[in-house]
Short mmCIF file of N, CA and C in Angstrom, two decimals:
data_model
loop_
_atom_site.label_atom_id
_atom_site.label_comp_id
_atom_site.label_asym_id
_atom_site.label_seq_id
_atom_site.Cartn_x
_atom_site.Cartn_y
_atom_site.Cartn_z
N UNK A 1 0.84 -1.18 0.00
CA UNK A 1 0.00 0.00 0.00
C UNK A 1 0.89 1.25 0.00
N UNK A 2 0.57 2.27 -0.77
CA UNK A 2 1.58 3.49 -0.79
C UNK A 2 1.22 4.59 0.34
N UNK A 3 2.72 4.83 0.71
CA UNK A 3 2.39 5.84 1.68
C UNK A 3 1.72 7.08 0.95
N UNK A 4 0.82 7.25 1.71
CA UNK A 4 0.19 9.13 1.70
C UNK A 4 1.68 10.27 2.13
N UNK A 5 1.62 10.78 0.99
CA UNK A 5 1.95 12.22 1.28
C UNK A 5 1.37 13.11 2.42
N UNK A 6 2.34 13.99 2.72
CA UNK A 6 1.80 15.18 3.88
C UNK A 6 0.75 14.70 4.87
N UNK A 7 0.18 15.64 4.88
CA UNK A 7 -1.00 15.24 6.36
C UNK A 7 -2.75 15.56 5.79
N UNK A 8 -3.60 14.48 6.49
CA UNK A 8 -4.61 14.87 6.01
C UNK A 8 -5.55 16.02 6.29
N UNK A 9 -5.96 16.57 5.62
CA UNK A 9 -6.71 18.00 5.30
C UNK A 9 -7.60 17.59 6.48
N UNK A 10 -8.30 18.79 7.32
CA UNK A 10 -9.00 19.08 8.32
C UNK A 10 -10.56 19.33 7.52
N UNK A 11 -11.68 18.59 8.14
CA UNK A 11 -13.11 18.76 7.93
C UNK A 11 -12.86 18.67 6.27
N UNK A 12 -13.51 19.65 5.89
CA UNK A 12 -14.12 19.74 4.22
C UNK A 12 -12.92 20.07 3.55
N UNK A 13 -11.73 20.43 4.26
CA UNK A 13 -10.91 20.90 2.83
C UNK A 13 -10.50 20.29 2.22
N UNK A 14 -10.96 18.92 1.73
CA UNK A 14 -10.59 18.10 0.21
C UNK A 14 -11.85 18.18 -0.32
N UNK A 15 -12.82 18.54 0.41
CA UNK A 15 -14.08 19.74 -0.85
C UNK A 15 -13.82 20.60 -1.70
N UNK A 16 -13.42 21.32 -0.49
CA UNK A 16 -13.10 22.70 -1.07
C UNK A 16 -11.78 22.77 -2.23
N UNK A 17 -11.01 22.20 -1.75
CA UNK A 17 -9.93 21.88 -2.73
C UNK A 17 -10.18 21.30 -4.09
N UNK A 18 -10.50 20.26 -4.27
CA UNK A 18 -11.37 19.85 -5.06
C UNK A 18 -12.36 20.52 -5.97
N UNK A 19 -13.12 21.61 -5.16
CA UNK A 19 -14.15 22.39 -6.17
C UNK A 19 -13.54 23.63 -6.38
N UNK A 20 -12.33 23.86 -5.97
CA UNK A 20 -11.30 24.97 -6.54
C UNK A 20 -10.94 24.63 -7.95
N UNK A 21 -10.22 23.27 -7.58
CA UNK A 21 -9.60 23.07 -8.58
C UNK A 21 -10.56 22.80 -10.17
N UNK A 22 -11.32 22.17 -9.71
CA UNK A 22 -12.47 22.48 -10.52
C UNK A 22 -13.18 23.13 -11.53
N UNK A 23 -13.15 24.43 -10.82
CA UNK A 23 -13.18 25.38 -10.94
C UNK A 23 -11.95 26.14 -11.99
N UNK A 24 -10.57 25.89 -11.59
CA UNK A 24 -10.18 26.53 -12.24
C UNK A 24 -9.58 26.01 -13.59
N UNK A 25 -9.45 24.37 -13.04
CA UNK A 25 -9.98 23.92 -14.86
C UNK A 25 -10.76 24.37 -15.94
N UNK A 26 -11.99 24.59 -15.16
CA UNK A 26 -13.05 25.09 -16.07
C UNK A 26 -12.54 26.24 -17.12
N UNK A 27 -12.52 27.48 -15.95
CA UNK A 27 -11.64 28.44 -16.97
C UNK A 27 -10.62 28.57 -17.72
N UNK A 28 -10.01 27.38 -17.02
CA UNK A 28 -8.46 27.40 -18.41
C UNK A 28 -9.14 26.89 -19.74
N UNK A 29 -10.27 26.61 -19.89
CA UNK A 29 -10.90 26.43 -21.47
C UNK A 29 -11.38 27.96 -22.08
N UNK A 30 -11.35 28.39 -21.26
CA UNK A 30 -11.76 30.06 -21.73
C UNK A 30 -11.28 31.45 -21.35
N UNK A 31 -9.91 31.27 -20.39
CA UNK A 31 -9.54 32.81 -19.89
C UNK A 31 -8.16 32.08 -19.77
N UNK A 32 -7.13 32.65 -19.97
CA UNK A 32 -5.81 32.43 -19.80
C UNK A 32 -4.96 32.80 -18.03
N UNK A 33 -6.19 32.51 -16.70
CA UNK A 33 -5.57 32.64 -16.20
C UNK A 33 -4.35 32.19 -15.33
N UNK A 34 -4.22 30.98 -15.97
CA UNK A 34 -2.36 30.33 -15.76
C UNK A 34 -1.63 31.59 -15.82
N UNK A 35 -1.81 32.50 -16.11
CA UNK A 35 -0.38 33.54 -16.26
C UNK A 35 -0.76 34.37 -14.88
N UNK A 36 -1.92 34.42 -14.31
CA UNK A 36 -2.07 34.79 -12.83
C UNK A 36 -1.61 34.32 -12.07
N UNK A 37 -1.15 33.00 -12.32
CA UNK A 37 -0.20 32.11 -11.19
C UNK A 37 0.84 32.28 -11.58
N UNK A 38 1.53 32.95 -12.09
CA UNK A 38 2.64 33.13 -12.81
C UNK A 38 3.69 34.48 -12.52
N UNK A 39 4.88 34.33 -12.03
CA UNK A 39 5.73 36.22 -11.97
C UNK A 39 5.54 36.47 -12.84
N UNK A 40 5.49 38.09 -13.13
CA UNK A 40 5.51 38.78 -14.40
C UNK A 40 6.08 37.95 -15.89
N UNK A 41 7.77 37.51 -15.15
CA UNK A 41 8.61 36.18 -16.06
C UNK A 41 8.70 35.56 -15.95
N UNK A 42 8.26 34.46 -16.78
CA UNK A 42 8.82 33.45 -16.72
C UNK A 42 9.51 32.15 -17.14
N UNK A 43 9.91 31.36 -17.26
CA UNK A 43 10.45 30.26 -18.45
C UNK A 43 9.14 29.37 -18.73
N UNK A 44 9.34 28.85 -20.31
CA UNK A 44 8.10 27.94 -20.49
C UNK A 44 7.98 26.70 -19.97
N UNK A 45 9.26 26.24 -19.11
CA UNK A 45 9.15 25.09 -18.54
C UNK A 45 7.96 25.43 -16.71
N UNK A 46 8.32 26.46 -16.18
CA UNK A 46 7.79 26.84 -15.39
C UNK A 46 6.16 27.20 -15.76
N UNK A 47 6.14 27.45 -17.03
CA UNK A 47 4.48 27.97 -17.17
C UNK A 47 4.28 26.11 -17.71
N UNK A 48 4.88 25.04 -18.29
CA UNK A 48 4.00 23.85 -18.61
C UNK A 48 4.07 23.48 -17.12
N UNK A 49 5.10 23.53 -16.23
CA UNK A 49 4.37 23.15 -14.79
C UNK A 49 3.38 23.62 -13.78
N UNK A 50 3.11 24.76 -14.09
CA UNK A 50 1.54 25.40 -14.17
C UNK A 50 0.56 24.43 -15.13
N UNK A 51 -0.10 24.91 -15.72
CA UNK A 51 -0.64 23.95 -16.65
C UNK A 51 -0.70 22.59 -16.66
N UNK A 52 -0.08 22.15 -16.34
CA UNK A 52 0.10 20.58 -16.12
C UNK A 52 -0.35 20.55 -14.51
N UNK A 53 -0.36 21.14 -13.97
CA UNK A 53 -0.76 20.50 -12.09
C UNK A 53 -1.92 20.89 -12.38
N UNK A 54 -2.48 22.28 -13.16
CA UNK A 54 -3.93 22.44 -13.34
C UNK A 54 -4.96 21.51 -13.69
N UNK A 55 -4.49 21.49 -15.16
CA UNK A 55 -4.96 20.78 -15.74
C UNK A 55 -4.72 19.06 -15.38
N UNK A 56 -4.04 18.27 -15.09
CA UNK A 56 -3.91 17.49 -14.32
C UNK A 56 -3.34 16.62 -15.37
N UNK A 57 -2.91 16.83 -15.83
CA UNK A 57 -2.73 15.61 -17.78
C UNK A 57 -0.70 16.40 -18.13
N UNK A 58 0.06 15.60 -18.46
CA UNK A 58 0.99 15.89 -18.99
C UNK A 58 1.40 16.21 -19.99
N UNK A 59 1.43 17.09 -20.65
CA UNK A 59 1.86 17.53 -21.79
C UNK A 59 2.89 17.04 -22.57
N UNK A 60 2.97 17.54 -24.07
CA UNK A 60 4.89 16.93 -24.57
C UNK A 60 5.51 18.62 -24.54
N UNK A 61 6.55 18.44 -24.09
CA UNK A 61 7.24 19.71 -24.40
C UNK A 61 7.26 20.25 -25.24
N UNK A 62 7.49 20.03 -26.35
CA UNK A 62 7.81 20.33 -27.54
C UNK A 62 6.64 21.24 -28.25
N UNK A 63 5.47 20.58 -28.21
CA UNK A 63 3.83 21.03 -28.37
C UNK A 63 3.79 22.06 -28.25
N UNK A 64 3.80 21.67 -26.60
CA UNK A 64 3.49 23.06 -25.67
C UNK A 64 3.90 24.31 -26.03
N UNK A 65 5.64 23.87 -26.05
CA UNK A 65 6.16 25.31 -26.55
C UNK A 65 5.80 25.91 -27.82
N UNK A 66 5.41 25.13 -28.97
CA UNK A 66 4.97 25.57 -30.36
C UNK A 66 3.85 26.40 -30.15
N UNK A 67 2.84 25.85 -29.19
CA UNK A 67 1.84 26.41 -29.27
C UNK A 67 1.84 27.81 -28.69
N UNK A 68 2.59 27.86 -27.59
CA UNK A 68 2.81 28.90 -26.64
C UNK A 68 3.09 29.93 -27.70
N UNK A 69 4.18 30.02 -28.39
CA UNK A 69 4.89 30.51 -28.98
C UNK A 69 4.13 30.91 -30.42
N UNK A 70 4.12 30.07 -30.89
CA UNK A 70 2.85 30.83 -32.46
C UNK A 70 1.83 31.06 -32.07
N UNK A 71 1.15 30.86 -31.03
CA UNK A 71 -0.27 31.43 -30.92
C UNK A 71 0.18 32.29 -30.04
N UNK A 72 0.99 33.36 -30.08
CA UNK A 72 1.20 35.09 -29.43
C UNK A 72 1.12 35.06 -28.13
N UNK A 73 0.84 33.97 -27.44
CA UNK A 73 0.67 34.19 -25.97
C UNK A 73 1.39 34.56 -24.70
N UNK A 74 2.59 34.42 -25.48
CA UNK A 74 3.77 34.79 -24.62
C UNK A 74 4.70 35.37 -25.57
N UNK A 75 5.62 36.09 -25.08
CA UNK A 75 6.91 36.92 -26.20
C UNK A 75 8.36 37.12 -24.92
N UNK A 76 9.24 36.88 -25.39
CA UNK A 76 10.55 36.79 -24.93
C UNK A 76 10.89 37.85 -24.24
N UNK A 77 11.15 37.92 -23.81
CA UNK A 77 11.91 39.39 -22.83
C UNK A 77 13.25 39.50 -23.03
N UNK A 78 14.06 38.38 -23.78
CA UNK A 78 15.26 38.58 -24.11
C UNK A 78 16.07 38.61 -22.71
N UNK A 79 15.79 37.82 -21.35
CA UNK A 79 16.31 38.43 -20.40
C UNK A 79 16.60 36.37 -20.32
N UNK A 80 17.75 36.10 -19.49
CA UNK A 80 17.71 34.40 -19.19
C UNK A 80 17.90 33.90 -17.70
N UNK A 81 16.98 32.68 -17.45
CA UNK A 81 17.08 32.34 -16.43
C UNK A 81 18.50 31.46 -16.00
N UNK A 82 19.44 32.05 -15.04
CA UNK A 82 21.00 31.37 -15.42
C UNK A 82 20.43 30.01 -14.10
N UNK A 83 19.94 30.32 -13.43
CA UNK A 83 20.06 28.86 -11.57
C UNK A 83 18.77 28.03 -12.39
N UNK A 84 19.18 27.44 -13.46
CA UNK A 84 18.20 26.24 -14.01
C UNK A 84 19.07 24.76 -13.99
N UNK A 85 19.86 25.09 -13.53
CA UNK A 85 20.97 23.69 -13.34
C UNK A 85 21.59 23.15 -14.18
N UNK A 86 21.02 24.12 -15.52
CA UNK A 86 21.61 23.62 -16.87
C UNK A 86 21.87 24.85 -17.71
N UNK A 87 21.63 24.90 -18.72
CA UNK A 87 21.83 25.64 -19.93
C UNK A 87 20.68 26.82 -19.35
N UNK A 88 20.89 27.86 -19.60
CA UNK A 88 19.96 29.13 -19.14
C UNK A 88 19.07 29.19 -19.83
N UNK A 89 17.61 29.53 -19.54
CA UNK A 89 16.61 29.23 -19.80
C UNK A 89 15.62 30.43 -20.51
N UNK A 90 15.50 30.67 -21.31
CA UNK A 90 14.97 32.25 -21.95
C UNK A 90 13.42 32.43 -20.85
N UNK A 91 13.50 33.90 -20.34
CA UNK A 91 12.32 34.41 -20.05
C UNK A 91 11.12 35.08 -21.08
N UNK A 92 10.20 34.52 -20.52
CA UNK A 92 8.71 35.22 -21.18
C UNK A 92 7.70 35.54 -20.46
N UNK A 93 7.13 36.69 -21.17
CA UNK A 93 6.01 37.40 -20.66
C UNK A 93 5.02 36.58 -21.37
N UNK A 94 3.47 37.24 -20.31
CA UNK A 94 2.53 37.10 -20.85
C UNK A 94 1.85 38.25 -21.51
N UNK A 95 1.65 37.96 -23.22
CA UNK A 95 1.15 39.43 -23.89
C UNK A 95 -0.34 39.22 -23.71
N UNK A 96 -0.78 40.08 -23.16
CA UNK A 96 -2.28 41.18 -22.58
C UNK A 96 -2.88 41.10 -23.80
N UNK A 97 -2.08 42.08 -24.78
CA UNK A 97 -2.54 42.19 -26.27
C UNK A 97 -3.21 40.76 -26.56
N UNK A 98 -2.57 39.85 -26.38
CA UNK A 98 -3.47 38.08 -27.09
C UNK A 98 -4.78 38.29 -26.83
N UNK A 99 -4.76 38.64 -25.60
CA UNK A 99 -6.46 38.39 -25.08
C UNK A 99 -7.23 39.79 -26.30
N UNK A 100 -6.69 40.67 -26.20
CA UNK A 100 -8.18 41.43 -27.42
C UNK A 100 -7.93 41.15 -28.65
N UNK A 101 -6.85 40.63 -29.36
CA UNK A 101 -6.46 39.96 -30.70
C UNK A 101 -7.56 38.86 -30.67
N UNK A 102 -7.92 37.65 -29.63
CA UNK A 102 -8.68 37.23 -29.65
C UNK A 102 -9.88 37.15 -29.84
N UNK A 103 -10.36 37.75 -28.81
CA UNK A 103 -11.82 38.49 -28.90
C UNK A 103 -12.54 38.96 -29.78
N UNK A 104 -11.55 39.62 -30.66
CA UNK A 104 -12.42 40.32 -31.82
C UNK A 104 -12.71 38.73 -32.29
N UNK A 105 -11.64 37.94 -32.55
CA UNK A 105 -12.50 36.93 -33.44
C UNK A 105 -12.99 35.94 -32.50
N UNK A 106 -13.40 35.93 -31.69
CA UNK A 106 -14.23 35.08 -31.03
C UNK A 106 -13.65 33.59 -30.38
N UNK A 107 -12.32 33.85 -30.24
CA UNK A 107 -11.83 32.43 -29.94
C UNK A 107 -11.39 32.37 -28.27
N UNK A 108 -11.44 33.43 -27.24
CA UNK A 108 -11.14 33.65 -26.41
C UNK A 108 -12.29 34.48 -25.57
N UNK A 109 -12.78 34.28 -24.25
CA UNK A 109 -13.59 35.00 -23.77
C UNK A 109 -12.58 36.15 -23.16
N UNK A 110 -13.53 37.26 -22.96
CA UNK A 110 -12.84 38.27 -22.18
C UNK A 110 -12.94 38.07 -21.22
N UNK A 111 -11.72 38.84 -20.33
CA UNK A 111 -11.38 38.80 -18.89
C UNK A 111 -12.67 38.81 -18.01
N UNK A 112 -12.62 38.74 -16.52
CA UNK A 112 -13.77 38.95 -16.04
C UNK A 112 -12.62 40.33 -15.18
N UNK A 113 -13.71 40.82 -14.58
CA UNK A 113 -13.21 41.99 -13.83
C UNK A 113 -13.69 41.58 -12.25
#
């Protein structure tokens, strides 16, 4: 039998946890807010490990980054992450602009306020 991780949650909070997460699945089909969990910069390995704990499914790298990358959603800052344990890692923003490029054509809901 495998050990359990950490300690178990008090009363309802594997409800609540649960209908968070839920929850914020939902919207990653329609609002880009993975980049809310996100520093201003960041590397795309750090945003597929966002995305991937969200969404709960593993991605291929390779994809990911294509997609990231031709569909405008992020743009380089030209700045590099050097403490990646390896080869330095290019930083990216999240462009704002995607979300009303979208909109006009209907492939993205707008923000909520």
């Amino acid at each position: 039998m495998p050990r359990a991780l950490g300690r178990p949650m008090a009363r309802d909070g594997r409800r609540i946890l649960a209908t968070a997460l839920e929850r914020l699945r939902g919207k990653l089909k329609y609002r880009p807010i993975v980049f809310e969990l996100l520093p201003p910069t960041f590397t795309l390995h750090q945003l597929q490990q966002v995305v991937e704990a969200l969404s709960g499914e593993r991605l291929h790298k390779q994809n990911f980054r294509r997609l990231m990358i031709s569909g405008g959603l992020v743009e380089p800052t030209g700045q590099y992450e050097s403490q990646t344990g390896g080869r330095p890692a290019e930083l990216y923003r999240f462009r704002r602009s995607a979300i009303l490029e979208r909109t006009s054509t209907g492939a993205i809901a707008a923000p909520e306020d």
